[in-house]
Coordinates of C-alpha atoms in Angstrom, one line a residue:
M6 CA 15.8 35.9 12.6
S7 CA 17.8 36.1 9.4
N8 CA 21.0 35.0 11.3
R9 CA 19.4 32.1 13.2
I10 CA 20.5 28.6 12.3
F11 CA 17.8 26.0 12.3
S12 CA 18.4 22.3 13.0
E13 CA 17.6 19.5 10.6
E14 CA 14.4 18.7 12.6
E15 CA 13.4 22.4 12.6
V16 CA 13.9 22.6 8.9
Q17 CA 11.6 19.7 8.3
K18 CA 8.9 21.2 10.5
L19 CA 9.3 24.6 8.7
I20 CA 8.9 23.0 5.3
K21 CA 5.9 20.9 6.5
R22 CA 4.3 24.0 7.9
A23 CA 5.0 26.0 4.8
A24 CA 3.3 23.3 2.7
E25 CA 0.3 23.4 5.1
L26 CA 0.0 27.2 4.7
E27 CA 0.3 26.9 1.0
A28 CA -2.4 24.3 1.0
E29 CA -4.7 26.5 3.0
R30 CA -4.1 29.4 0.7
S31 CA -4.7 27.3 -2.3
V32 CA -8.0 25.9 -0.9
T33 CA -9.1 29.4 0.0
G34 CA -8.6 30.5 -3.6
R35 CA -10.1 27.5 -5.3
G36 CA -12.6 26.2 -2.7
R37 CA -11.8 22.6 -3.1
E38 CA -10.7 19.7 -0.8
N39 CA -7.7 20.5 1.4
G40 CA -4.4 19.3 -0.2
L41 CA -1.8 19.9 -2.8
T42 CA -1.0 18.3 -6.1
I43 CA 2.4 16.8 -6.8
D44 CA 3.3 19.8 -9.0
E45 CA 2.3 22.2 -6.3
I46 CA 4.4 20.4 -3.7
K47 CA 7.3 20.4 -6.1
N48 CA 7.0 24.2 -6.4
V49 CA 7.0 24.5 -2.6
V50 CA 10.1 22.5 -2.1
S51 CA 11.8 24.2 -5.0
E52 CA 11.3 27.6 -3.3
A53 CA 12.8 26.0 -0.2
G54 CA 15.9 25.1 -2.1
L55 CA 15.3 21.3 -2.4
D56 CA 15.4 19.1 -5.5
P57 CA 11.8 18.8 -6.8
E58 CA 12.6 15.5 -8.4
L59 CA 13.0 14.0 -4.9
I60 CA 9.3 14.7 -4.3
E61 CA 8.3 12.1 -6.9
Q62 CA 10.6 9.6 -5.3
A63 CA 9.2 10.3 -1.9
A64 CA 5.6 10.0 -3.2
S65 CA 6.5 6.7 -4.8
E66 CA 7.9 5.4 -1.5
M67 CA 4.8 6.7 0.3
D68 CA 2.6 4.7 -2.0
N69 CA 4.7 1.6 -1.5
T70 CA 4.7 1.7 2.3
S71 CA 1.3 3.2 2.8
S72 CA -1.1 1.7 5.4
D73 CA -3.2 0.0 2.7
V74 CA -0.5 -2.5 2.0
K75 CA -2.8 -5.1 3.6
E76 CA -5.1 -4.7 0.5
K77 CA -2.3 -6.1 -1.6
V78 CA -2.1 -9.3 0.3
R79 CA -3.6 -12.2 -1.6
V80 CA -4.9 -15.6 -0.4
N81 CA -4.1 -18.1 -3.1
R82 CA -5.4 -21.5 -1.9
D83 CA -2.6 -22.7 0.4
E84 CA -0.6 -19.5 0.4
I85 CA -1.0 -16.0 1.9
A86 CA 1.4 -13.7 0.1
T87 CA 2.3 -10.2 -1.0
E88 CA 5.3 -8.4 -2.5
I89 CA 6.7 -5.0 -2.9
W90 CA 9.2 -3.4 -5.3
L91 CA 11.6 -0.6 -4.3
D92 CA 13.9 1.6 -6.3
R93 CA 16.9 0.6 -4.1
Q94 CA 20.1 -1.5 -4.2
P95 CA 20.8 -2.6 -0.6
D96 CA 24.3 -3.6 0.2
R97 CA 25.4 -6.6 2.2
E98 CA 25.2 -4.8 5.5
T99 CA 21.6 -3.8 4.8
M100 CA 20.7 -7.4 3.9
D101 CA 22.1 -8.6 7.2
L102 CA 20.0 -5.9 9.0
L103 CA 16.9 -7.3 7.2
V104 CA 17.6 -10.8 8.4
T105 CA 18.2 -9.5 11.9
E106 CA 14.9 -7.6 11.8
L107 CA 13.0 -10.7 10.7
N108 CA 14.5 -12.7 13.5
H109 CA 13.4 -9.9 15.9
I110 CA 9.8 -9.7 14.5
Y111 CA 9.2 -13.4 14.8
G112 CA 11.3 -13.9 18.0
T113 CA 13.6 -16.5 16.6
T114 CA 17.2 -17.0 15.4
D115 CA 18.9 -18.3 12.3
E116 CA 21.7 -20.0 14.1
L117 CA 21.1 -23.7 13.6
N118 CA 22.9 -26.4 15.7
W119 CA 24.3 -29.6 14.5
W120 CA 21.1 -31.5 15.3
D121 CA 19.1 -29.2 13.0
N122 CA 21.6 -29.5 10.2
L123 CA 21.7 -33.3 10.6
W124 CA 18.0 -33.9 10.3
G125 CA 17.3 -30.9 8.1
T126 CA 14.6 -29.5 10.4
H127 CA 14.4 -26.1 11.9
E128 CA 11.1 -25.9 13.9
G129 CA 11.2 -22.7 16.0
K130 CA 14.1 -21.4 14.0
A131 CA 14.8 -19.7 10.7
K132 CA 16.9 -21.0 7.9
V133 CA 18.7 -18.4 5.7
K134 CA 20.0 -19.1 2.2
R135 CA 22.1 -16.5 0.5
T136 CA 23.2 -16.1 -3.2
T137 CA 24.7 -13.2 -5.1
N138 CA 21.4 -11.3 -5.6
T139 CA 19.0 -13.2 -3.4
T140 CA 18.5 -13.8 0.4
E141 CA 15.8 -16.3 1.4
W142 CA 14.6 -16.4 5.0
N143 CA 12.4 -19.4 5.9
Y144 CA 10.9 -19.8 9.4
K145 CA 8.8 -22.6 10.9
T146 CA 6.9 -22.4 14.1
E147 CA 7.9 -24.6 17.0
A148 CA 4.9 -26.9 16.4
G149 CA 5.6 -26.9 12.7
L150 CA 2.0 -25.7 11.9
Y151 CA 3.0 -22.6 10.0
S152 CA 5.9 -21.6 7.8
T153 CA 6.8 -18.1 6.7
R154 CA 9.1 -17.5 3.7
V155 CA 10.6 -14.1 2.9
L156 CA 12.4 -13.7 -0.5
M157 CA 14.6 -10.6 -0.8
Q158 CA 15.9 -10.2 -4.3
Q159 CA 17.8 -7.7 -6.4
R160 CA 16.7 -7.4 -10.0
G161 CA 18.6 -4.8 -11.9
E162 CA 18.1 -1.5 -10.1
R163 CA 15.0 -2.6 -8.2
F164 CA 14.7 -4.6 -5.0
R165 CA 11.9 -7.1 -4.5
I166 CA 10.5 -8.2 -1.1
R167 CA 8.1 -11.1 -1.1
V168 CA 6.5 -12.5 2.0
S169 CA 4.4 -15.7 2.0
K170 CA 2.9 -17.9 4.7
R171 CA 1.7 -21.5 4.5
Q172 CA 0.1 -24.1 6.8
I173 CA 1.2 -27.6 7.5
F174 CA 0.6 -30.3 4.9
G175 CA -0.3 -27.6 2.4
L176 CA -3.7 -27.1 3.8
E177 CA -5.8 -24.4 2.1
W178 CA -6.5 -21.3 4.1
D179 CA -10.2 -20.8 3.3
N180 CA -11.9 -23.6 1.6
P181 CA -15.6 -24.1 2.6
V182 CA -15.7 -27.7 1.2
S183 CA -12.7 -28.9 3.1
Q184 CA -14.0 -27.3 6.3
L185 CA -17.1 -29.5 6.0
Y186 CA -14.9 -32.5 6.7
M187 CA -13.8 -30.9 10.0
I188 CA -17.4 -31.3 11.2
L189 CA -17.2 -35.1 10.9
P190 CA -15.4 -35.6 14.2
I191 CA -17.7 -33.1 15.9
A192 CA -20.7 -35.0 14.5
V193 CA -19.3 -38.3 15.8
L194 CA -18.7 -36.9 19.3
F195 CA -22.1 -35.2 19.5
G196 CA -23.8 -38.4 18.2
V197 CA -22.1 -40.7 20.7
L198 CA -22.9 -38.4 23.6
G199 CA -26.4 -37.8 22.5
G200 CA -27.1 -41.5 21.9
A201 CA -25.7 -42.3 25.4
I202 CA -27.8 -39.7 27.1
S203 CA -30.9 -40.5 25.2
H204 CA -30.5 -44.3 25.8
S205 CA -30.0 -43.8 29.5
I206 CA -33.0 -41.5 29.9
L207 CA -35.5 -42.5 27.2
G208 CA -34.2 -45.9 26.3
M209 CA -33.9 -44.8 22.6
G210 CA -30.4 -44.3 21.5
W211 CA -31.2 -43.4 17.9
L212 CA -33.0 -40.2 19.0
G213 CA -29.9 -38.9 20.8
V214 CA -27.7 -39.8 17.9
T215 CA -29.9 -37.9 15.4
T216 CA -30.1 -34.9 17.7
G217 CA -26.3 -34.8 18.2
I218 CA -25.7 -34.9 14.4
I219 CA -28.1 -32.1 13.8
L220 CA -26.6 -30.0 16.5
S221 CA -23.1 -30.6 15.1
L222 CA -24.2 -28.9 11.8
F223 CA -24.7 -25.6 13.7
S224 CA -21.0 -25.6 14.5
Y225 CA -20.2 -24.9 10.8
P226 CA -21.0 -21.2 10.9
I227 CA -18.9 -20.9 14.1
L228 CA -16.1 -22.8 12.4
R229 CA -16.2 -20.5 9.4
Y230 CA -16.1 -17.5 11.7
F231 CA -12.9 -18.6 13.4
V232 CA -11.3 -19.6 10.1
K233 CA -11.9 -16.2 8.6
R234 CA -10.5 -14.5 11.7
S235 CA -7.4 -16.7 11.4
V236 CA -7.0 -15.7 7.7
E237 CA -7.3 -12.0 8.5
K238 CA -4.8 -12.3 11.4
N239 CA -2.3 -14.0 9.1
K240 CA -2.9 -11.5 6.3
T241 CA -2.1 -8.7 8.8
E242 CA 1.1 -10.4 9.9
V243 CA 2.3 -10.8 6.3
A244 CA 1.4 -7.1 5.5
N245 CA 3.2 -5.8 8.6
T246 CA 6.3 -7.9 7.8
V247 CA 6.6 -6.5 4.2
R248 CA 5.9 -3.0 5.5
Q249 CA 8.6 -3.1 8.2
L250 CA 11.2 -4.5 5.9
S251 CA 10.5 -2.0 3.1
E252 CA 10.7 0.9 5.6
L253 CA 14.1 -0.4 6.8
V254 CA 15.4 -0.6 3.3
L255 CA 14.3 2.9 2.5
Q256 CA 15.8 4.2 5.7
S257 CA 19.1 2.3 5.3
T258 CA 19.8 2.7 1.6
P259 CA 20.3 6.2 0.2
V260 CA 18.9 7.3 -3.1
E261 CA 21.6 7.2 -5.7
K262 CA 21.5 8.0 -9.4
R263 CA 23.2 4.9 -10.7
K264 CA 23.9 4.5 -14.4
S265 CA 23.8 1.2 -16.1
P266 CA 26.9 -0.3 -17.8
T267 CA 25.2 0.3 -21.1
A268 CA 24.8 3.9 -20.4
E269 CA 28.4 4.2 -19.2
K270 CA 29.6 2.6 -22.4
S271 CA 27.5 4.9 -24.5
K272 CA 28.9 7.9 -22.5
S273 CA 32.4 6.6 -23.1
A274 CA 31.7 6.1 -26.8
S275 CA 30.4 9.7 -27.1
K276 CA 33.7 11.0 -25.9
I277 CA 35.6 9.5 -28.8
E278 CA 36.7 12.3 -31.1
I279 CA 37.2 11.4 -34.7
P280 CA 39.3 14.0 -36.5
D281 CA 38.0 15.8 -39.5
D282 CA 39.3 15.0 -43.0
E283 CA 41.4 18.1 -43.0
D284 CA 43.1 17.3 -39.7
S285 CA 43.6 13.7 -40.6
T286 CA 45.9 14.6 -43.4
E287 CA 48.0 16.7 -41.1
D288 CA 47.9 14.8 -37.8
P289 CA 49.2 11.3 -37.3
P290 CA 46.9 8.3 -36.6
G291 CA 48.0 8.4 -33.0
K292 CA 45.6 11.2 -32.2
L293 CA 42.6 8.9 -32.8
R294 CA 44.3 6.2 -30.8
N295 CA 44.8 8.5 -27.9
S296 CA 41.2 9.6 -28.1
L297 CA 40.1 6.0 -27.8
R298 CA 42.2 5.5 -24.8
E299 CA 40.5 8.5 -23.1

């Protein structure tokens, strides 16, 4: 088997299986919960000929794109939002892929016609605004009831993805007080129907009106139930959006060890050779000038 050549997929499976065997052996010796620490995983990949430092990068990416991303979604009055930061610097091609992915997720397009541009509306479509370091994707549903805004921004060597969702007229997502006002039309409807039925049967309209109003109050728990379901549904949508975009960035952008301009300047400065006093008396000043050029 020493001469056999393994494919990339087989190599991944071999390393994964080796890590599982190492975990089983470690558990047998220590009698603890099945698993490996980050240092133990680094030792395994080091023996496999891989760079151990990449394990910490992979672990960080795993934390950022884990399934509990929904727990990071927050409801702030009229906004449901979450954001994630990645150690990546996507290029223009990757940014275009992110916009295309958003259009695919929400089943829309960012190609606005002259009518949309004339009136400044884009119901059922997405509006994209690009600057040097920022791409903003803004989508409204066809009825205009909801709007989803995705901000993709490069800050230094880190990439920020922020997804937020709002309702029409800036309505709050989960406000028990404001939801009480939603019962008023129900109370009016039940009161009118109850009064009409009571008057036709018993000849007393006030009894039916009172009964209808009381019955409308029982609709409040039902209303609260559906509101909470709607909030959870939209939280899931926001979480899935940021997760899909972050995974696309991680898959499309390779890990590069970039150095900041300050570090490059420091490195260039460290290359400057200043002649010793003895040499300076013998060599012309051009030697220092040539060193500065280098």
